[in-house]
Amino acid sequence: MQESTSLDIRLIPTHVAIIMDGNGRWAEKRHKPRLSGHKAGVDSVRSVVETAREIGIRHLTLYAFSTENWQRPPTEVKGLMKLLRTYLESELRTMLKNDIRLFCLGQQERLPADVLSVLNMVMEETAQCGGMTLNLALSYGGRNEMMRAVRDLAGRCVAGELDYHALSEEMLSNRLDTAGQPDPDLLIRTGGEHRLSNFLLWQSSYTELYFTETQWPEFRKDQLLEAIAVYGSRQRRFGKTGAQLHVE
Ligand code: FPP
């Protein structure tokens, strides 16, 4: 792995989250089946994961399959699951070599048994890797994630284990799939749409948003570096004034 020298390390976001949109349109524009867009998208995943690790991003979260994506035509869902499985199988060695831990956000239990088994295997094998955490959001929806957390808290209140007056933001955060990980600093969406599509709704309250027209299959190293350069030029105030930030 090569070290990047041109980026200011202080301006590298700790956690980058990406909505990888535009695979279908990329393929359709080329008169190819949608699945070939997803295939090309896997090469972008490889490039972005490698670059993220190289430049010192500590958490990278990729929105690979949403709770709503189950409604797509069965052939597309099947094709995506197969791509995911082959990606995981082929990437284990690289993840270990590059000290990358794989983690999953979402309702893993809804995934096909063969995908789930490879996913669990890669998560176990990489559990001790500390260079970067790669979160794959699979069968993930922000509202669903929050509902699961709320249900857990409500159940504990009913059981008398928790007093509802004592409920806090931290307690909810600790029950989300991202528990223990920092909120994203930068959220990138490719493909030209300007929305969150049920992605990390709780966690992105102060996240910097970056939208690009580039379709996901064309989003590679240079495009990630460009997004990070834009992030580095932003002033994050977290509700404070600019003057307050200069004093601290
Ligand atoms: C959105 O594009 C993309 C997806 C729903 C799937 C993303 C999956 C991959 C990039 C490949 C598999 C993932 C991994 C981690 C190996 P779209 O189909 O909605 O595009 P469109 O808006 O142009 O139709």
Tab-separated table of C-alpha atoms and ligand atoms in Angstrom:
chain	number	residue	atom	x	y	z
A	1	MET	CA	0.000	0.000	0.000
A	2	GLN	CA	1.328	3.432	-0.945
A	3	GLU	CA	1.068	6.394	1.406
A	4	SER	CA	-0.556	9.512	0.027
A	5	THR	CA	1.514	12.623	0.699
A	6	SER	CA	-0.547	15.442	-0.789
A	7	LEU	CA	-3.509	15.406	1.618
A	8	ASP	CA	-3.442	17.221	4.953
A	9	ILE	CA	-3.972	14.456	7.512
A	10	ARG	CA	-5.961	16.832	9.775
A	11	LEU	CA	-8.535	17.275	7.038
A	12	ILE	CA	-9.144	13.596	6.438
A	13	PRO	CA	-12.585	12.610	7.707
A	14	THR	CA	-12.614	9.827	10.293
A	15	HIS	CA	-15.817	8.305	8.933
A	16	VAL	CA	-17.006	8.485	5.325
A	17	ALA	CA	-20.381	7.077	4.298
A	18	ILE	CA	-21.386	6.580	0.671
A	19	ILE	CA	-24.685	6.115	-1.163
A	20	MET	CA	-23.452	4.297	-4.258
A	21	ASP	CA	-26.106	5.387	-6.739
A	22	GLY	CA	-26.265	5.334	-10.531
A	23	ASN	CA	-25.249	1.786	-11.490
A	24	GLY	CA	-28.481	1.154	-13.389
A	25	ARG	CA	-28.396	4.411	-15.341
A	26	TRP	CA	-24.711	3.929	-16.142
A	27	ALA	CA	-25.530	0.540	-17.686
A	28	GLU	CA	-28.696	1.675	-19.456
A	29	LYS	CA	-26.807	4.541	-21.101
A	30	ARG	CA	-24.476	1.929	-22.572
A	31	HIS	CA	-27.384	-0.318	-23.653
A	32	LYS	CA	-26.264	-2.964	-21.200
A	33	PRO	CA	-28.273	-4.853	-18.565
A	34	ARG	CA	-28.528	-3.146	-15.175
A	35	LEU	CA	-26.481	-5.897	-13.597
A	36	SER	CA	-23.431	-4.932	-15.635
A	37	GLY	CA	-23.657	-1.527	-13.922
A	38	HIS	CA	-23.594	-3.239	-10.549
A	39	LYS	CA	-20.604	-5.314	-11.706
A	40	ALA	CA	-18.715	-2.176	-12.681
A	41	GLY	CA	-19.822	-0.764	-9.326
A	42	VAL	CA	-17.928	-3.539	-7.550
A	43	ASP	CA	-14.691	-2.270	-9.152
A	44	SER	CA	-15.495	1.172	-7.726
A	45	VAL	CA	-16.010	-0.433	-4.317
A	46	ARG	CA	-12.538	-1.994	-4.560
A	47	SER	CA	-10.941	1.287	-5.609
A	48	VAL	CA	-12.679	3.347	-2.921
A	49	VAL	CA	-11.928	0.848	-0.129
A	50	GLU	CA	-8.263	0.735	-1.116
A	51	THR	CA	-7.999	4.524	-1.336
A	52	ALA	CA	-9.832	5.069	1.941
A	53	ARG	CA	-7.421	2.743	3.747
A	54	GLU	CA	-4.428	4.326	2.034
A	55	ILE	CA	-5.277	7.870	3.114
A	56	GLY	CA	-6.189	6.970	6.690
A	57	ILE	CA	-9.986	6.988	6.787
A	58	ARG	CA	-10.859	4.886	9.853
A	59	HIS	CA	-14.496	4.020	9.082
A	60	LEU	CA	-16.021	3.596	5.646
A	61	THR	CA	-19.718	2.796	5.303
A	62	LEU	CA	-21.147	1.684	1.969
A	63	TYR	CA	-24.891	1.530	1.301
A	64	ALA	CA	-24.953	-1.686	-0.709
A	65	PHE	CA	-28.578	-2.803	-0.312
A	66	SER	CA	-31.477	-1.025	1.353
A	67	THR	CA	-34.592	-2.457	3.000
A	68	GLU	CA	-36.482	-0.993	0.013
A	69	ASN	CA	-34.202	-2.711	-2.533
A	70	TRP	CA	-35.940	-6.051	-1.798
A	71	GLN	CA	-38.753	-4.718	-3.991
A	72	ARG	CA	-36.555	-4.733	-7.113
A	73	PRO	CA	-37.103	-7.439	-9.765
A	74	PRO	CA	-36.064	-10.840	-8.335
A	75	THR	CA	-33.383	-11.287	-11.018
A	76	GLU	CA	-31.694	-8.023	-10.000
A	77	VAL	CA	-31.872	-8.915	-6.293
A	78	LYS	CA	-30.410	-12.353	-7.045
A	79	GLY	CA	-27.651	-10.824	-9.173
A	80	LEU	CA	-26.750	-8.308	-6.470
A	81	MET	CA	-26.587	-11.058	-3.828
A	82	LYS	CA	-24.302	-13.101	-6.051
A	83	LEU	CA	-22.019	-10.106	-6.637
A	84	LEU	CA	-21.890	-9.473	-2.934
A	85	ARG	CA	-20.962	-13.058	-2.187
A	86	THR	CA	-18.192	-13.182	-4.795
A	87	TYR	CA	-16.890	-9.812	-3.629
A	88	LEU	CA	-16.652	-11.029	-0.030
A	89	GLU	CA	-15.001	-14.287	-1.037
A	90	SER	CA	-12.458	-12.571	-3.239
A	91	GLU	CA	-11.680	-9.712	-0.849
A	92	LEU	CA	-10.929	-11.577	2.388
A	93	ARG	CA	-7.197	-11.856	1.697
A	94	THR	CA	-6.892	-8.166	0.786
A	95	MET	CA	-8.835	-7.147	3.874
A	96	LEU	CA	-6.529	-9.149	6.117
A	97	LYS	CA	-3.445	-7.815	4.347
A	98	ASN	CA	-4.648	-4.231	4.683
A	99	ASP	CA	-5.881	-4.667	8.277
A	100	ILE	CA	-9.520	-3.960	7.387
A	101	ARG	CA	-12.333	-5.179	9.620
A	102	LEU	CA	-15.608	-6.016	7.912
A	103	PHE	CA	-18.803	-5.126	9.724
A	104	CYS	CA	-22.436	-5.208	8.669
A	105	LEU	CA	-25.283	-2.758	9.313
A	106	GLY	CA	-28.881	-3.812	8.768
A	107	GLN	CA	-31.046	-6.893	9.010
A	108	GLN	CA	-28.511	-9.566	8.179
A	109	GLU	CA	-31.046	-12.293	8.924
A	110	ARG	CA	-32.966	-11.370	5.756
A	111	LEU	CA	-29.987	-12.190	3.517
A	112	PRO	CA	-29.832	-15.512	1.646
A	113	ALA	CA	-28.158	-18.254	3.697
A	114	ASP	CA	-25.111	-18.553	1.393
A	115	VAL	CA	-24.400	-14.794	1.536
A	116	LEU	CA	-24.931	-14.719	5.285
A	117	SER	CA	-22.522	-17.564	5.806
A	118	VAL	CA	-19.696	-15.875	3.803
A	119	LEU	CA	-20.462	-12.555	5.472
A	120	ASN	CA	-20.210	-14.092	8.950
A	121	MET	CA	-16.999	-15.872	7.998
A	122	VAL	CA	-15.333	-12.664	6.727
A	123	MET	CA	-16.531	-10.689	9.761
A	124	GLU	CA	-15.084	-13.329	12.084
A	125	GLU	CA	-11.778	-13.595	10.206
A	126	THR	CA	-11.276	-9.819	10.179
A	127	ALA	CA	-12.643	-9.109	13.678
A	128	GLN	CA	-9.191	-8.225	15.058
A	129	CYS	CA	-8.197	-5.909	12.187
A	130	GLY	CA	-7.799	-2.347	13.399
A	131	GLY	CA	-6.644	-0.276	10.418
A	132	MET	CA	-10.095	0.566	9.117
A	133	THR	CA	-13.656	-0.648	9.619
A	134	LEU	CA	-15.590	-1.301	6.421
A	135	ASN	CA	-19.313	-1.242	7.181
A	136	LEU	CA	-21.521	-2.748	4.527
A	137	ALA	CA	-25.110	-1.585	4.923
A	138	LEU	CA	-27.092	-4.620	3.773
A	139	SER	CA	-30.847	-4.848	3.985
A	140	TYR	CA	-30.395	-1.590	5.841
A	141	GLY	CA	-32.857	1.214	6.485
A	142	GLY	CA	-32.356	4.069	8.932
A	143	ARG	CA	-35.950	4.007	10.161
A	144	ASN	CA	-35.839	0.247	10.610
A	145	GLU	CA	-32.586	0.567	12.563
A	146	MET	CA	-34.097	3.213	14.835
A	147	MET	CA	-37.277	1.186	15.367
A	148	ARG	CA	-35.247	-1.845	16.430
A	149	ALA	CA	-33.337	0.314	18.912
A	150	VAL	CA	-36.499	1.950	20.251
A	151	ARG	CA	-38.209	-1.425	20.618
A	152	ASP	CA	-35.250	-2.702	22.612
A	153	LEU	CA	-35.329	0.312	24.924
A	154	ALA	CA	-39.124	0.132	25.325
A	155	GLY	CA	-38.879	-3.565	26.186
A	156	ARG	CA	-36.342	-2.822	28.899
A	157	CYS	CA	-38.552	-0.088	30.333
A	158	VAL	CA	-41.538	-2.438	30.430
A	159	ALA	CA	-39.396	-5.110	32.083
A	160	GLY	CA	-38.431	-2.593	34.757
A	161	GLU	CA	-34.740	-2.641	33.796
A	162	LEU	CA	-34.780	0.994	32.687
A	163	ASP	CA	-36.628	4.091	33.833
A	164	TYR	CA	-38.063	5.874	30.790
A	165	HIS	CA	-37.217	9.246	32.359
A	166	ALA	CA	-33.556	8.275	32.136
A	167	LEU	CA	-33.562	7.509	28.419
A	168	SER	CA	-30.868	9.459	26.595
A	169	GLU	CA	-29.554	10.048	23.073
A	170	GLU	CA	-26.483	8.060	24.043
A	171	MET	CA	-28.592	5.053	25.037
A	172	LEU	CA	-30.286	5.078	21.657
A	173	SER	CA	-26.966	5.540	19.801
A	174	ASN	CA	-25.598	2.549	21.680
A	175	ARG	CA	-28.375	0.356	20.333
A	176	LEU	CA	-27.976	1.290	16.690
A	177	ASP	CA	-26.056	-0.969	14.297
A	178	THR	CA	-23.244	1.605	14.354
A	179	ALA	CA	-22.863	1.430	18.166
A	180	GLY	CA	-19.313	2.240	19.204
A	181	GLN	CA	-18.447	3.903	15.890
A	182	PRO	CA	-18.277	7.664	15.345
A	183	ASP	CA	-20.973	9.426	13.318
A	184	PRO	CA	-20.023	9.993	9.685
A	185	ASP	CA	-18.107	13.208	9.011
A	186	LEU	CA	-18.777	13.097	5.299
A	187	LEU	CA	-21.649	11.521	3.395
A	188	ILE	CA	-21.206	11.186	-0.356
A	189	ARG	CA	-24.017	10.427	-2.790
A	190	THR	CA	-23.178	9.650	-6.389
A	191	GLY	CA	-25.615	9.546	-9.311
A	192	GLY	CA	-27.015	13.080	-9.196
A	193	GLU	CA	-29.895	12.655	-6.732
A	194	HIS	CA	-30.039	14.877	-3.654
A	195	ARG	CA	-31.567	12.816	-0.883
A	196	LEU	CA	-30.630	10.494	1.989
A	197	SER	CA	-32.856	7.555	1.003
A	198	ASN	CA	-33.200	6.225	4.545
A	199	PHE	CA	-29.423	6.065	5.108
A	200	LEU	CA	-27.912	6.717	8.566
A	201	LEU	CA	-30.735	9.101	9.492
A	202	TRP	CA	-29.823	9.391	13.182
A	203	GLN	CA	-26.075	9.373	12.669
A	204	SER	CA	-25.909	12.072	9.992
A	205	SER	CA	-27.356	14.983	11.984
A	206	TYR	CA	-24.094	16.970	11.632
A	207	THR	CA	-22.550	15.170	8.697
A	208	GLU	CA	-21.244	17.162	5.736
A	209	LEU	CA	-23.142	16.195	2.582
A	210	TYR	CA	-21.489	15.904	-0.822
A	211	PHE	CA	-23.513	15.219	-3.947
A	212	THR	CA	-21.992	14.449	-7.308
A	213	GLU	CA	-23.406	13.789	-10.776
A	214	THR	CA	-20.796	11.052	-11.288
A	215	GLN	CA	-22.430	7.632	-11.507
A	216	TRP	CA	-21.081	5.089	-9.036
A	217	PRO	CA	-19.238	2.932	-11.639
A	218	GLU	CA	-17.169	6.007	-12.492
A	219	PHE	CA	-16.475	7.038	-8.910
A	220	ARG	CA	-12.921	5.902	-8.211
A	221	LYS	CA	-9.816	7.116	-6.376
A	222	ASP	CA	-9.653	10.614	-7.919
A	223	GLN	CA	-13.335	11.263	-7.279
A	224	LEU	CA	-12.999	10.215	-3.639
A	225	LEU	CA	-9.980	12.482	-3.198
A	226	GLU	CA	-11.927	15.359	-4.754
A	227	ALA	CA	-14.834	14.816	-2.325
A	228	ILE	CA	-12.384	14.810	0.573
A	229	ALA	CA	-10.745	18.002	-0.645
A	230	VAL	CA	-14.168	19.683	-0.713
A	231	TYR	CA	-14.847	18.352	2.790
A	232	GLY	CA	-11.536	19.827	3.946
A	233	SER	CA	-12.606	23.264	2.714
A	234	ARG	CA	-15.841	23.273	4.731
A	235	GLN	CA	-16.203	24.850	8.152
A	236	ARG	CA	-18.013	22.528	10.557
A	237	ARG	CA	-19.677	24.569	13.280
A	238	PHE	CA	-21.920	22.001	14.984
A	239	GLY	CA	-24.435	24.735	15.794
A	240	LYS	CA	-21.851	27.202	17.117
A	241	THR	CA	-20.785	30.492	15.530
A	242	GLY	CA	-17.664	30.793	13.408
A	243	ALA	CA	-16.120	33.169	15.996
A	244	GLN	CA	-16.538	30.602	18.767
A	245	LEU	CA	-14.629	28.054	16.736
A	246	HIS	CA	-11.626	30.378	16.356
A	247	VAL	CA	-11.428	30.912	20.144
A	248	GLU	CA	-11.283	27.177	20.944
B	1	FPP	C1	-27.790	1.925	-6.635
B	1	FPP	O1	-27.752	2.079	-8.036
B	1	FPP	C2	-26.953	0.804	-6.248
B	1	FPP	C3	-27.396	-0.315	-5.616
B	1	FPP	C4	-28.803	-0.506	-5.206
B	1	FPP	C5	-26.491	-1.428	-5.301
B	1	FPP	C6	-25.075	-1.073	-5.034
B	1	FPP	C7	-24.272	-2.297	-5.201
B	1	FPP	C8	-23.021	-2.371	-5.675
B	1	FPP	C9	-22.210	-1.185	-5.952
B	1	FPP	C10	-22.367	-3.677	-5.943
B	1	FPP	C11	-22.348	-4.665	-4.835
B	1	FPP	C12	-21.812	-4.133	-3.569
B	1	FPP	C13	-20.696	-4.542	-2.936
B	1	FPP	C14	-20.327	-3.937	-1.636
B	1	FPP	C15	-19.807	-5.572	-3.453
B	1	FPP	P1	-29.116	1.943	-8.825
B	1	FPP	O2	-29.267	0.540	-9.272
B	1	FPP	O3	-30.254	2.442	-7.992
B	1	FPP	O4	-28.846	2.901	-10.030
B	1	FPP	P2	-29.926	3.795	-10.786
B	1	FPP	O5	-30.431	4.812	-9.805
B	1	FPP	O6	-29.126	4.408	-11.881
B	1	FPP	O7	-30.997	2.875	-11.277
